Amino acid sequence: MKRARFIGTAKDDLSRFPDAARTRAGYELFMVQVGREPADWKPMPSVGPGACEIRVRDATGAFRVIYVAKCSDAVYVLHAFQKKTQKTAARDQELARKRYLEAKALAKE
C-alpha cells in the first residue's frame, strides 16, 4: 500500500469537509493507495500528467480531492475543496498545478 502525502494545506482542507464527505473522500483515497480506482473520478490533465480528481457528492454539496498516484513511493494529495460551480475554478486548478510541481520534486528525493 502506498502512503498518502499531503501537499500544502490539502490535509487541513480535507479535514474541514463535512463528516459524510470526509469519510467518503478518505475511503476513496484508501482505494487509490491500494491500487484500485475510486468510485467516481476523472483525469485532470490540466493539472499535470497522471493527476486525477475524486468526486464526492452529499447533501451539503460537491467536494473534490485532486491527487497524483503515478509516483511509486506515495499518493500525493494536491488539493481538497468544495466545488461551488459546474466548472472547476481556475484558482483551484492553478493551486493544484503548483502543488503538482512540489509533489514531483518530493518524489525525486
A tleap script that builds the chain and sets N, CA, C and O, in Angstrom:
source leaprc.protein.ff14SB
mol = sequence {
  NMET LYS ARG ALA ARG PHE ILE GLY THR ALA
  LYS ASP ASP LEU SER ARG PHE PRO ASP ALA
  ALA ARG THR ARG ALA GLY TYR GLU LEU PHE
  MET VAL GLN VAL GLY ARG GLU PRO ALA ASP
  TRP LYS PRO MET PRO SER VAL GLY PRO GLY
  ALA CYS GLU ILE ARG VAL ARG ASP ALA THR
  GLY ALA PHE ARG VAL ILE TYR VAL ALA LYS
  CYS SER ASP ALA VAL TYR VAL LEU HIE ALA
  PHE GLN LYS LYS THR GLN LYS THR ALA ALA
  ARG ASP GLN GLU LEU ALA ARG LYS ARG TYR
  LEU GLU ALA LYS ALA LEU ALA LYS CGLU
}
set mol.1.N position { 0.842 -1.178 0.000 }
set mol.1.CA position { 0.000 0.000 0.000 }
set mol.1.C position { 0.891 1.245 0.000 }
set mol.1.O position { 1.833 1.346 0.785 }
set mol.2.N position { 0.579 2.189 -0.889 }
set mol.2.CA position { 1.312 3.451 -0.931 }
set mol.2.C position { 0.854 4.343 0.218 }
set mol.2.O position { -0.309 4.313 0.620 }
set mol.3.N position { 1.774 5.122 0.729 }
set mol.3.CA position { 1.381 6.077 1.756 }
set mol.3.C position { 0.783 7.313 1.087 }
set mol.3.O position { 1.035 7.572 -0.089 }
set mol.4.N position { 0.005 8.060 1.830 }
set mol.4.CA position { -0.556 9.313 1.338 }
set mol.4.C position { 0.328 10.451 1.825 }
set mol.4.O position { 0.656 10.532 3.008 }
set mol.5.N position { 0.706 11.318 0.914 }
set mol.5.CA position { 1.483 12.516 1.264 }
set mol.5.C position { 0.662 13.722 0.844 }
set mol.5.O position { 0.293 13.864 -0.322 }
set mol.6.N position { 0.386 14.576 1.794 }
set mol.6.CA position { -0.428 15.760 1.552 }
set mol.6.C position { 0.476 16.955 1.280 }
set mol.6.O position { 1.434 17.203 2.012 }
set mol.7.N position { 0.163 17.680 0.233 }
set mol.7.CA position { 0.956 18.845 -0.158 }
set mol.7.C position { 0.218 20.107 0.288 }
set mol.7.O position { -0.999 20.216 0.137 }
set mol.8.N position { 0.970 21.050 0.835 }
set mol.8.CA position { 0.374 22.322 1.271 }
set mol.8.C position { -0.683 22.108 2.342 }
set mol.8.O position { -0.459 21.373 3.304 }
set mol.9.N position { -1.822 22.742 2.177 }
set mol.9.CA position { -2.910 22.673 3.162 }
set mol.9.C position { -3.938 21.596 2.836 }
set mol.9.O position { -5.024 21.590 3.415 }
set mol.10.N position { -3.613 20.682 1.915 }
set mol.10.CA position { -4.592 19.694 1.464 }
set mol.10.C position { -5.178 18.868 2.615 }
set mol.10.O position { -6.377 18.591 2.622 }
set mol.11.N position { -4.357 18.477 3.578 }
set mol.11.CA position { -4.857 17.672 4.693 }
set mol.11.C position { -5.825 18.473 5.557 }
set mol.11.O position { -6.885 17.974 5.932 }
set mol.12.N position { -5.466 19.697 5.868 }
set mol.12.CA position { -6.353 20.562 6.661 }
set mol.12.C position { -7.646 20.848 5.904 }
set mol.12.O position { -8.730 20.844 6.488 }
set mol.13.N position { -7.525 21.096 4.609 }
set mol.13.CA position { -8.709 21.371 3.797 }
set mol.13.C position { -9.643 20.166 3.775 }
set mol.13.O position { -10.860 20.314 3.892 }
set mol.14.N position { -9.071 18.975 3.625 }
set mol.14.CA position { -9.876 17.751 3.633 }
set mol.14.C position { -10.529 17.535 4.997 }
set mol.14.O position { -11.668 17.075 5.078 }
set mol.15.N position { -9.812 17.864 6.056 }
set mol.15.CA position { -10.364 17.665 7.405 }
set mol.15.C position { -11.557 18.580 7.686 }
set mol.15.O position { -12.339 18.314 8.598 }
set mol.16.N position { -11.700 19.646 6.914 }
set mol.16.CA position { -12.828 20.563 7.084 }
set mol.16.C position { -14.065 20.167 6.276 }
set mol.16.O position { -15.099 20.828 6.374 }
set mol.17.N position { -13.974 19.105 5.485 }
set mol.17.CA position { -15.164 18.606 4.789 }
set mol.17.C position { -16.186 18.167 5.830 }
set mol.17.O position { -15.801 17.758 6.925 }
set mol.18.N position { -17.471 18.240 5.522 }
set mol.18.CA position { -18.484 17.666 6.425 }
set mol.18.C position { -18.195 16.177 6.639 }
set mol.18.O position { -17.574 15.533 5.793 }
set mol.19.N position { -18.648 15.636 7.774 }
set mol.19.CA position { -18.318 14.258 8.150 }
set mol.19.C position { -18.531 13.241 7.037 }
set mol.19.O position { -17.625 12.465 6.733 }
set mol.20.N position { -19.709 13.230 6.426 }
set mol.20.CA position { -20.019 12.226 5.399 }
set mol.20.C position { -19.100 12.370 4.191 }
set mol.20.O position { -18.623 11.368 3.659 }
set mol.21.N position { -18.846 13.587 3.756 }
set mol.21.CA position { -17.982 13.825 2.603 }
set mol.21.C position { -16.531 13.467 2.927 }
set mol.21.O position { -15.827 12.901 2.090 }
set mol.22.N position { -16.088 13.797 4.135 }
set mol.22.CA position { -14.718 13.472 4.555 }
set mol.22.C position { -14.521 11.967 4.627 }
set mol.22.O position { -13.498 11.453 4.175 }
set mol.23.N position { -15.482 11.262 5.186 }
set mol.23.CA position { -15.392 9.804 5.286 }
set mol.23.C position { -15.324 9.180 3.897 }
set mol.23.O position { -14.506 8.295 3.647 }
set mol.24.N position { -16.186 9.643 2.997 }
set mol.24.CA position { -16.200 9.096 1.631 }
set mol.24.C position { -14.895 9.403 0.906 }
set mol.24.O position { -14.328 8.528 0.251 }
set mol.25.N position { -14.422 10.628 1.019 }
set mol.25.CA position { -13.169 11.001 0.364 }
set mol.25.C position { -12.001 10.183 0.920 }
set mol.25.O position { -11.123 9.759 0.168 }
set mol.26.N position { -11.992 9.965 2.228 }
set mol.26.CA position { -10.943 9.153 2.845 }
set mol.26.C position { -10.961 7.729 2.344 }
set mol.26.O position { -9.906 7.148 2.092 }
set mol.27.N position { -12.143 7.154 2.194 }
set mol.27.CA position { -12.267 5.794 1.666 }
set mol.27.C position { -11.757 5.737 0.230 }
set mol.27.O position { -11.028 4.817 -0.140 }
set mol.28.N position { -12.141 6.717 -0.572 }
set mol.28.CA position { -11.722 6.731 -1.973 }
set mol.28.C position { -10.206 6.893 -2.086 }
set mol.28.O position { -9.587 6.279 -2.955 }
set mol.29.N position { -9.602 7.706 -1.225 }
set mol.29.CA position { -8.138 7.825 -1.212 }
set mol.29.C position { -7.485 6.506 -0.809 }
set mol.29.O position { -6.446 6.132 -1.354 }
set mol.30.N position { -8.089 5.807 0.138 }
set mol.30.CA position { -7.577 4.493 0.524 }
set mol.30.C position { -7.593 3.545 -0.669 }
set mol.30.O position { -6.642 2.792 -0.878 }
set mol.31.N position { -8.665 3.580 -1.449 }
set mol.31.CA position { -8.743 2.716 -2.631 }
set mol.31.C position { -7.587 3.015 -3.590 }
set mol.31.O position { -7.002 2.099 -4.168 }
set mol.32.N position { -7.265 4.285 -3.752 }
set mol.32.CA position { -6.139 4.668 -4.612 }
set mol.32.C position { -4.830 4.141 -4.014 }
set mol.32.O position { -3.973 3.641 -4.743 }
set mol.33.N position { -4.677 4.252 -2.707 }
set mol.33.CA position { -3.458 3.792 -2.045 }
set mol.33.C position { -3.218 2.301 -2.258 }
set mol.33.O position { -2.071 1.866 -2.356 }
set mol.34.N position { -4.288 1.518 -2.330 }
set mol.34.CA position { -4.129 0.075 -2.507 }
set mol.34.C position { -4.164 -0.331 -3.978 }
set mol.34.O position { -4.209 -1.520 -4.293 }
set mol.35.N position { -4.144 0.653 -4.879 }
set mol.35.CA position { -4.034 0.362 -6.299 }
set mol.35.C position { -5.342 0.204 -7.051 }
set mol.35.O position { -5.344 -0.279 -8.184 }
set mol.36.N position { -6.441 0.596 -6.457 }
set mol.36.CA position { -7.737 0.489 -7.119 }
set mol.36.C position { -8.226 1.874 -7.521 }
set mol.36.O position { -7.699 2.890 -7.068 }
set mol.37.N position { -9.241 1.897 -8.376 }
set mol.37.CA position { -9.810 3.172 -8.801 }
set mol.37.C position { -10.892 3.618 -7.832 }
set mol.37.O position { -11.627 2.790 -7.293 }
set mol.38.N position { -10.993 4.926 -7.607 }
set mol.38.CA position { -12.102 5.434 -6.806 }
set mol.38.C position { -13.421 5.220 -7.553 }
set mol.38.O position { -13.422 4.992 -8.763 }
set mol.39.N position { -14.533 5.292 -6.836 }
set mol.39.CA position { -15.844 5.061 -7.442 }
set mol.39.C position { -16.208 6.141 -8.449 }
set mol.39.O position { -16.790 5.831 -9.489 }
set mol.40.N position { -15.886 7.381 -8.176 }
set mol.40.CA position { -16.247 8.492 -9.059 }
set mol.40.C position { -15.034 9.401 -9.196 }
set mol.40.O position { -14.666 10.105 -8.256 }
set mol.41.N position { -14.420 9.383 -10.365 }
set mol.41.CA position { -13.206 10.160 -10.581 }
set mol.41.C position { -13.102 10.557 -12.047 }
set mol.41.O position { -13.824 10.047 -12.904 }
set mol.42.N position { -12.190 11.474 -12.309 }
set mol.42.CA position { -11.865 11.812 -13.689 }
set mol.42.C position { -10.412 12.267 -13.752 }
set mol.42.O position { -9.879 12.787 -12.772 }
set mol.43.N position { -9.776 12.075 -14.894 }
set mol.43.CA position { -8.403 12.556 -15.049 }
set mol.43.C position { -8.384 14.084 -15.106 }
set mol.43.O position { -9.345 14.710 -15.553 }
set mol.44.N position { -7.300 14.663 -14.657 }
set mol.44.CA position { -7.127 16.124 -14.655 }
set mol.44.C position { -5.830 16.484 -15.389 }
set mol.44.O position { -4.876 16.948 -14.764 }
set mol.45.N position { -5.789 16.272 -16.713 }
set mol.45.CA position { -4.553 16.574 -17.440 }
set mol.45.C position { -4.169 18.050 -17.380 }
set mol.45.O position { -3.007 18.393 -17.596 }
set mol.46.N position { -5.127 18.924 -17.090 }
set mol.46.CA position { -4.813 20.352 -16.971 }
set mol.46.C position { -3.920 20.627 -15.760 }
set mol.46.O position { -3.235 21.649 -15.713 }
set mol.47.N position { -3.924 19.718 -14.778 }
set mol.47.CA position { -3.076 19.863 -13.592 }
set mol.47.C position { -1.684 19.308 -13.874 }
set mol.47.O position { -0.676 19.911 -13.507 }
set mol.48.N position { -1.646 18.148 -14.533 }
set mol.48.CA position { -0.378 17.512 -14.865 }
set mol.48.C position { -0.602 16.064 -15.238 }
set mol.48.O position { -1.657 15.508 -14.933 }
set mol.49.N position { 0.367 15.437 -15.894 }
set mol.49.CA position { 0.226 14.038 -16.285 }
set mol.49.C position { -0.008 13.141 -15.067 }
set mol.49.O position { 0.754 13.187 -14.101 }
set mol.50.N position { -1.049 12.340 -15.117 }
set mol.50.CA position { -1.353 11.413 -14.035 }
set mol.50.C position { -2.210 11.988 -12.928 }
set mol.50.O position { -2.607 11.256 -12.021 }
set mol.51.N position { -2.508 13.272 -12.973 }
set mol.51.CA position { -3.350 13.879 -11.935 }
set mol.51.C position { -4.805 13.473 -12.153 }
set mol.51.O position { -5.280 13.402 -13.286 }
set mol.52.N position { -5.501 13.210 -11.056 }
set mol.52.CA position { -6.901 12.792 -11.101 }
set mol.52.C position { -7.682 13.534 -10.024 }
set mol.52.O position { -7.117 14.108 -9.093 }
set mol.53.N position { -8.991 13.501 -10.184 }
set mol.53.CA position { -9.884 14.178 -9.248 }
set mol.53.C position { -10.918 13.184 -8.739 }
set mol.53.O position { -11.637 12.570 -9.527 }
set mol.54.N position { -10.992 13.027 -7.427 }
set mol.54.CA position { -12.052 12.239 -6.802 }
set mol.54.C position { -13.244 13.162 -6.632 }
set mol.54.O position { -13.106 14.289 -6.156 }
set mol.55.N position { -14.419 12.679 -7.026 }
set mol.55.CA position { -15.638 13.482 -6.922 }
set mol.55.C position { -16.543 12.880 -5.850 }
set mol.55.O position { -16.919 11.710 -5.920 }
set mol.56.N position { -16.882 13.690 -4.869 }
set mol.56.CA position { -17.746 13.270 -3.766 }
set mol.56.C position { -18.924 14.226 -3.703 }
set mol.56.O position { -18.755 15.446 -3.705 }
set mol.57.N position { -20.109 13.657 -3.646 }
set mol.57.CA position { -21.320 14.473 -3.509 }
set mol.57.C position { -22.076 13.998 -2.271 }
set mol.57.O position { -22.173 12.801 -2.002 }
set mol.58.N position { -22.606 14.958 -1.529 }
set mol.58.CA position { -23.502 14.617 -0.425 }
set mol.58.C position { -24.533 15.726 -0.289 }
set mol.58.O position { -24.594 16.623 -1.130 }
set mol.59.N position { -25.335 15.673 0.752 }
set mol.59.CA position { -26.427 16.639 0.926 }
set mol.59.C position { -25.928 18.076 1.052 }
set mol.59.O position { -26.674 19.013 0.766 }
set mol.60.N position { -24.678 18.263 1.478 }
set mol.60.CA position { -24.159 19.616 1.682 }
set mol.60.C position { -23.444 20.178 0.461 }
set mol.60.O position { -23.062 21.348 0.464 }
set mol.61.N position { -23.255 19.377 -0.580 }
set mol.61.CA position { -22.627 19.897 -1.784 }
set mol.61.C position { -21.707 18.920 -2.476 }
set mol.61.O position { -21.719 17.718 -2.210 }
set mol.62.N position { -20.905 19.475 -3.376 }
set mol.62.CA position { -19.939 18.700 -4.159 }
set mol.62.C position { -18.532 19.012 -3.652 }
set mol.62.O position { -18.180 20.173 -3.444 }
set mol.63.N position { -17.747 17.980 -3.459 }
set mol.63.CA position { -16.395 18.109 -2.936 }
set mol.63.C position { -15.429 17.396 -3.863 }
set mol.63.O position { -15.784 16.404 -4.499 }
set mol.64.N position { -14.204 17.906 -3.939 }
set mol.64.CA position { -13.201 17.349 -4.832 }
set mol.64.C position { -11.881 17.173 -4.104 }
set mol.64.O position { -11.507 17.968 -3.242 }
set mol.65.N position { -11.177 16.094 -4.481 }
set mol.65.CA position { -9.827 15.848 -3.996 }
set mol.65.C position { -8.974 15.564 -5.227 }
set mol.65.O position { -9.217 14.592 -5.942 }
set mol.66.N position { -7.982 16.403 -5.477 }
set mol.66.CA position { -7.088 16.211 -6.620 }
set mol.66.C position { -5.812 15.552 -6.104 }
set mol.66.O position { -5.226 15.984 -5.111 }
set mol.67.N position { -5.399 14.500 -6.800 }
set mol.67.CA position { -4.241 13.718 -6.364 }
set mol.67.C position { -3.466 13.221 -7.573 }
set mol.67.O position { -3.941 13.291 -8.706 }
set mol.68.N position { -2.271 12.722 -7.314 }
set mol.68.CA position { -1.486 12.034 -8.335 }
set mol.68.C position { -0.935 10.773 -7.689 }
set mol.68.O position { -0.343 10.818 -6.610 }
set mol.69.N position { -1.141 9.638 -8.369 }
set mol.69.CA position { -0.736 8.342 -7.810 }
set mol.69.C position { 0.309 7.650 -8.663 }
set mol.69.O position { 0.690 6.519 -8.362 }
set mol.70.N position { 0.783 8.295 -9.719 }
set mol.70.CA position { 1.712 7.628 -10.629 }
set mol.70.C position { 3.111 7.474 -10.046 }
set mol.70.O position { 3.910 6.698 -10.570 }
set mol.71.N position { 3.420 8.186 -8.990 }
set mol.71.CA position { 4.715 8.064 -8.332 }
set mol.71.C position { 4.757 6.738 -7.579 }
set mol.71.O position { 3.757 6.313 -7.000 }
set mol.72.N position { 5.906 6.097 -7.590 }
set mol.72.CA position { 5.991 4.772 -6.979 }
set mol.72.C position { 5.980 4.805 -5.453 }
set mol.72.O position { 5.630 3.809 -4.819 }
set mol.73.N position { 6.360 5.938 -4.853 }
set mol.73.CA position { 6.522 5.973 -3.402 }
set mol.73.C position { 5.261 6.366 -2.633 }
set mol.73.O position { 5.125 5.999 -1.466 }
set mol.74.N position { 4.318 7.117 -3.266 }
set mol.74.CA position { 3.186 7.635 -2.498 }
set mol.74.C position { 2.076 8.118 -3.420 }
set mol.74.O position { 2.260 8.297 -4.624 }
set mol.75.N position { 0.926 8.318 -2.809 }
set mol.75.CA position { -0.176 9.036 -3.443 }
set mol.75.C position { -0.070 10.467 -2.919 }
set mol.75.O position { -0.156 10.698 -1.713 }
set mol.76.N position { 0.113 11.409 -3.812 }
set mol.76.CA position { 0.248 12.803 -3.423 }
set mol.76.C position { -1.109 13.485 -3.540 }
set mol.76.O position { -1.684 13.569 -4.625 }
set mol.77.N position { -1.611 13.970 -2.411 }
set mol.77.CA position { -2.880 14.685 -2.380 }
set mol.77.C position { -2.546 16.162 -2.554 }
set mol.77.O position { -1.907 16.779 -1.702 }
set mol.78.N position { -2.992 16.709 -3.675 }
set mol.78.CA position { -2.600 18.060 -4.052 }
set mol.78.C position { -3.547 19.133 -3.541 }
set mol.78.O position { -3.112 20.212 -3.138 }
set mol.79.N position { -4.855 18.833 -3.558 }
set mol.79.CA position { -5.826 19.876 -3.220 }
set mol.79.C position { -7.146 19.214 -2.847 }
set mol.79.O position { -7.528 18.203 -3.438 }
set mol.80.N position { -7.838 19.782 -1.873 }
set mol.80.CA position { -9.171 19.322 -1.465 }
set mol.80.C position { -10.030 20.566 -1.274 }
set mol.80.O position { -9.630 21.508 -0.589 }
set mol.81.N position { -11.212 20.561 -1.883 }
set mol.81.CA position { -12.041 21.763 -1.839 }
set mol.81.C position { -13.501 21.427 -2.112 }
set mol.81.O position { -13.827 20.360 -2.632 }
set mol.82.N position { -14.375 22.370 -1.745 }
set mol.82.CA position { -15.790 22.248 -2.082 }
set mol.82.C position { -16.006 22.968 -3.396 }
set mol.82.O position { -15.565 24.103 -3.579 }
set mol.83.N position { -16.675 22.313 -4.286 }
set mol.83.CA position { -16.934 22.879 -5.604 }
set mol.83.C position { -18.218 23.685 -5.548 }
set mol.83.O position { -19.246 23.196 -5.080 }
set mol.84.N position { -18.160 24.917 -6.025 }
set mol.84.CA position { -19.309 25.817 -5.954 }
set mol.84.C position { -20.012 25.989 -7.300 }
set mol.84.O position { -21.179 26.378 -7.342 }
set mol.85.N position { -19.314 25.704 -8.395 }
set mol.85.CA position { -19.886 25.888 -9.731 }
set mol.85.C position { -19.690 24.616 -10.552 }
set mol.85.O position { -18.993 23.694 -10.130 }
set mol.86.N position { -20.311 24.579 -11.722 }
set mol.86.CA position { -20.200 23.415 -12.601 }
set mol.86.C position { -18.750 23.173 -13.025 }
set mol.86.O position { -18.283 22.035 -13.036 }
set mol.87.N position { -18.049 24.242 -13.372 }
set mol.87.CA position { -16.673 24.137 -13.830 }
set mol.87.C position { -15.726 24.367 -12.654 }
set mol.87.O position { -15.983 25.214 -11.799 }
set mol.88.N position { -14.630 23.608 -12.617 }
set mol.88.CA position { -13.630 23.805 -11.569 }
set mol.88.C position { -12.995 25.181 -11.736 }
set mol.88.O position { -12.542 25.535 -12.825 }
set mol.89.N position { -12.966 25.942 -10.668 }
set mol.89.CA position { -12.446 27.309 -10.705 }
set mol.89.C position { -10.971 27.323 -11.115 }
set mol.89.O position { -10.203 26.425 -10.769 }
set mol.90.N position { -10.602 28.357 -11.855 }
set mol.90.CA position { -9.221 28.496 -12.320 }
set mol.90.C position { -8.244 28.539 -11.148 }
set mol.90.O position { -7.146 27.991 -11.243 }
set mol.91.N position { -8.625 29.180 -10.046 }
set mol.91.CA position { -7.710 29.264 -8.890 }
set mol.91.C position { -7.466 27.884 -8.276 }
set mol.91.O position { -6.365 27.604 -7.803 }
set mol.92.N position { -8.489 27.021 -8.280 }
set mol.92.CA position { -8.303 25.667 -7.762 }
set mol.92.C position { -7.385 24.855 -8.675 }
set mol.92.O position { -6.536 24.104 -8.196 }
set mol.93.N position { -7.554 25.004 -9.976 }
set mol.93.CA position { -6.686 24.301 -10.922 }
set mol.93.C position { -5.251 24.801 -10.824 }
set mol.93.O position { -4.310 24.007 -10.865 }
set mol.94.N position { -5.080 26.103 -10.697 }
set mol.94.CA position { -3.740 26.678 -10.604 }
set mol.94.C position { -3.032 26.228 -9.326 }
set mol.94.O position { -1.843 25.909 -9.355 }
set mol.95.N position { -3.749 26.204 -8.219 }
set mol.95.CA position { -3.163 25.731 -6.961 }
set mol.95.C position { -2.752 24.267 -7.080 }
set mol.95.O position { -1.675 23.886 -6.623 }
set mol.96.N position { -3.592 23.456 -7.684 }
set mol.96.CA position { -3.262 22.039 -7.873 }
set mol.96.C position { -2.041 21.885 -8.780 }
set mol.96.O position { -1.195 21.029 -8.522 }
set mol.97.N position { -1.933 22.694 -9.834 }
set mol.97.CA position { -0.752 22.641 -10.726 }
set mol.97.C position { 0.523 22.989 -9.957 }
set mol.97.O position { 1.552 22.331 -10.112 }
set mol.98.N position { 0.442 24.024 -9.130 }
set mol.98.CA position { 1.609 24.433 -8.332 }
set mol.98.C position { 2.032 23.298 -7.392 }
set mol.98.O position { 3.218 22.990 -7.265 }
set mol.99.N position { 1.055 22.690 -6.747 }
set mol.99.CA position { 1.368 21.600 -5.817 }
set mol.99.C position { 1.813 20.341 -6.549 }
set mol.99.O position { 2.559 19.534 -5.994 }
set mol.100.N position { 1.366 20.165 -7.782 }
set mol.100.CA position { 1.827 19.042 -8.600 }
set mol.100.C position { 3.346 19.135 -8.789 }
set mol.100.O position { 4.058 18.137 -8.678 }
set mol.101.N position { 3.825 20.339 -9.074 }
set mol.101.CA position { 5.270 20.543 -9.240 }
set mol.101.C position { 6.019 20.265 -7.935 }
set mol.101.O position { 7.118 19.711 -7.956 }
set mol.102.N position { 5.424 20.650 -6.796 }
set mol.102.CA position { 6.030 20.340 -5.492 }
set mol.102.C position { 6.100 18.841 -5.284 }
set mol.102.O position { 7.109 18.328 -4.801 }
set mol.103.N position { 5.038 18.130 -5.643 }
set mol.103.CA position { 4.999 16.670 -5.474 }
set mol.103.C position { 6.055 16.007 -6.357 }
set mol.103.O position { 6.711 15.056 -5.930 }
set mol.104.N position { 6.219 16.497 -7.571 }
set mol.104.CA position { 7.254 15.949 -8.468 }
set mol.104.C position { 8.622 16.091 -7.838 }
set mol.104.O position { 9.429 15.163 -7.898 }
set mol.105.N position { 8.898 17.241 -7.231 }
set mol.105.CA position { 10.198 17.470 -6.591 }
set mol.105.C position { 10.373 16.535 -5.392 }
set mol.105.O position { 11.461 15.999 -5.181 }
set mol.106.N position { 9.318 16.337 -4.612 }
set mol.106.CA position { 9.397 15.436 -3.457 }
set mol.106.C position { 9.612 13.991 -3.890 }
set mol.106.O position { 10.338 13.244 -3.233 }
set mol.107.N position { 8.985 13.599 -4.990 }
set mol.107.CA position { 9.107 12.214 -5.470 }
set mol.107.C position { 10.524 11.891 -5.914 }
set mol.107.O position { 10.927 10.728 -5.898 }
set mol.108.N position { 11.282 12.901 -6.309 }
set mol.108.CA position { 12.661 12.685 -6.760 }
set mol.108.C position { 13.635 12.562 -5.604 }
set mol.108.O position { 14.749 12.070 -5.783 }
set mol.109.N position { 13.227 13.007 -4.412 }
set mol.109.CA position { 14.128 12.984 -3.246 }
set mol.109.C position { 14.432 11.579 -2.808 }
set mol.109.O position { 15.172 11.380 -1.844 }
savepdb mol mol.pdb
quit
